[in-house]
GROMACS .gro file of C-alpha atoms in nm:
model
  118
    1MET     CA    1  -0.003  -0.015  -0.007
    2ALA     CA    2   0.303   0.241   0.037
    3ASP     CA    3   0.332   0.268  -0.340
    4ILE     CA    4  -0.012   0.450  -0.371
    5ALA     CA    5   0.064   0.820  -0.457
    6ARG     CA    6  -0.160   1.085  -0.356
    7ASP     CA    7  -0.076   1.309  -0.650
    8ASP     CA    8  -0.218   1.625  -0.479
    9ASP     CA    9  -0.294   1.768  -0.127
   10ALA     CA   10  -0.621   1.854  -0.219
   11VAL     CA   11  -0.938   1.694  -0.064
   12GLU     CA   12  -1.183   1.661  -0.356
   13ILE     CA   13  -1.451   1.511  -0.152
   14ALA     CA   14  -1.481   1.834   0.041
   15SER     CA   15  -1.682   1.977  -0.222
   16PRO     CA   16  -1.963   1.809  -0.420
   17PRO     CA   17  -1.907   1.550  -0.711
   18ARG     CA   18  -1.800   1.720  -1.010
   19PHE     CA   19  -2.008   1.470  -1.264
   20THR     CA   20  -2.375   1.343  -1.189
   21MET     CA   21  -2.494   1.001  -1.219
   22GLY     CA   22  -2.623   0.923  -1.583
   23GLU     CA   23  -2.391   1.233  -1.726
   24ARG     CA   24  -2.237   1.153  -2.058
   25VAL     CA   25  -1.837   1.209  -2.027
   26LEU     CA   26  -1.554   1.198  -2.272
   27SER     CA   27  -1.211   1.043  -2.189
   28ARG     CA   28  -0.952   1.273  -2.174
   29SER     CA   29  -0.667   0.995  -2.205
   30VAL     CA   30  -0.612   0.656  -2.247
   31ILE     CA   31  -0.679   0.436  -1.968
   32ARG     CA   32  -0.465   0.096  -1.940
   33ASN     CA   33  -0.576  -0.175  -1.691
   34ASP     CA   34  -0.330  -0.135  -1.368
   35GLY     CA   35  -0.439  -0.485  -1.240
   36THR     CA   36  -0.788  -0.395  -1.116
   37TYR     CA   37  -0.993  -0.494  -1.453
   38ASN     CA   38  -1.043  -0.868  -1.471
   39GLY     CA   39  -0.995  -1.060  -1.777
   40LYS     CA   40  -0.772  -0.828  -1.954
   41ASP     CA   41  -0.372  -0.792  -1.953
   42ILE     CA   42  -0.199  -0.544  -1.724
   43GLY     CA   43  -0.117  -0.245  -1.949
   44GLU     CA   44  -0.393  -0.329  -2.208
   45VAL     CA   45  -0.594  -0.044  -2.347
   46LEU     CA   46  -0.918  -0.010  -2.187
   47VAL     CA   47  -1.057   0.328  -2.275
   48HIS     CA   48  -0.922   0.536  -2.566
   49LYS     CA   49  -0.859   0.899  -2.545
   50GLY     CA   50  -1.212   1.060  -2.691
   51GLU     CA   51  -1.420   0.771  -2.615
   52ILE     CA   52  -1.744   0.874  -2.464
   53GLY     CA   53  -1.929   0.697  -2.171
   54PHE     CA   54  -2.200   0.744  -1.887
   55VAL     CA   55  -2.135   0.812  -1.528
   56ARG     CA   56  -2.290   0.490  -1.342
   57SER     CA   57  -2.186   0.540  -1.000
   58ILE     CA   58  -1.997   0.745  -0.751
   59GLY     CA   59  -1.731   0.636  -0.511
   60THR     CA   60  -1.468   0.764  -0.331
   61PHE     CA   61  -1.059   0.663  -0.277
   62LEU     CA   62  -0.845   0.719  -0.027
   63GLN     CA   63  -1.116   0.922   0.174
   64GLN     CA   64  -0.955   1.205  -0.076
   65PHE     CA   65  -1.067   1.153  -0.447
   66TYR     CA   66  -1.408   1.085  -0.597
   67ILE     CA   67  -1.402   0.793  -0.846
   68TYR     CA   68  -1.632   0.787  -1.106
   69ALA     CA   69  -1.778   0.452  -1.252
   70VAL     CA   70  -1.824   0.513  -1.604
   71GLU     CA   71  -1.946   0.264  -1.877
   72PHE     CA   72  -1.816   0.344  -2.219
   73VAL     CA   73  -2.067   0.200  -2.469
   74ASP     CA   74  -1.822   0.137  -2.766
   75SER     CA   75  -1.607  -0.078  -2.572
   76GLY     CA   76  -1.801  -0.198  -2.321
   77HIS     CA   77  -1.574  -0.132  -2.039
   78ARG     CA   78  -1.689  -0.003  -1.721
   79VAL     CA   79  -1.379   0.161  -1.560
   80GLY     CA   80  -1.320   0.361  -1.253
   81MET     CA   81  -1.168   0.718  -1.329
   82ARG     CA   82  -1.075   1.070  -1.168
   83ALA     CA   83  -1.245   1.362  -1.257
   84LYS     CA   84  -0.932   1.478  -1.414
   85GLU     CA   85  -0.956   1.221  -1.664
   86LEU     CA   86  -1.294   1.302  -1.771
   87CYS     CA   87  -1.478   1.595  -1.943
   88THR     CA   88  -1.850   1.646  -1.954
   89LEU     CA   89  -2.045   1.639  -2.262
   90ASP     CA   90  -2.394   1.718  -2.105
   91ASN     CA   91  -2.284   2.052  -1.893
   92LEU     CA   92  -2.071   2.232  -2.130
   93PRO     CA   93  -2.047   2.621  -2.060
   94PRO     CA   94  -2.190   2.836  -2.340
   95GLU     CA   95  -1.839   3.016  -2.426
   96VAL     CA   96  -1.696   2.659  -2.458
   97VAL     CA   97  -1.984   2.537  -2.701
   98ALA     CA   98  -1.920   2.868  -2.899
   99GLN     CA   99  -1.533   2.793  -2.912
  100LEU     CA  100  -1.617   2.435  -3.065
  101THR     CA  101  -1.842   2.572  -3.321
  102GLN     CA  102  -1.614   2.810  -3.452
  103ARG     CA  103  -1.360   2.541  -3.443
  104PHE     CA  104  -1.564   2.251  -3.574
  105GLY     CA  105  -1.886   2.374  -3.713
  106GLU     CA  106  -2.188   2.204  -3.751
  107ASP     CA  107  -2.051   1.889  -3.592
  108ALA     CA  108  -2.018   2.081  -3.257
  109GLU     CA  109  -2.360   2.216  -3.284
  110LEU     CA  110  -2.504   1.872  -3.318
  111LEU     CA  111  -2.319   1.767  -3.015
  112HIS     CA  112  -2.454   2.048  -2.791
  113ALA     CA  113  -2.815   1.970  -2.939
  114ARG     CA  114  -2.789   1.589  -2.837
  115ALA     CA  115  -2.668   1.714  -2.515
  116ASP     CA  116  -2.959   1.943  -2.476
  117ALA     CA  117  -3.188   1.676  -2.551
  118SER     CA  118  -3.057   1.433  -2.295
   0.00000   0.00000   0.00000
């Protein structure tokens, strides 16, 4: 247990969770099996960067961090992730939607419209 690294001194659980149950999220990084996912080799990719999933449950780790159980539709994996590894798709601020629309055009507008519908 001494190998567990607390990567910051902030106590995340002093504030409400950043994401809610059922919220649509995007993986900000590649997630590999650290040995806690049964049936996959250690180091095997479980989630690709940009993969979309839904928050299914919220727990805590080390009485410091929230862990979001995210179900990724494309891969079928349910993986525990930290908030810093995720980005919401359902609750984007208007200025972010405007920037995405400016950069990606109609695709970003469709993404926002789908988020509003859910």
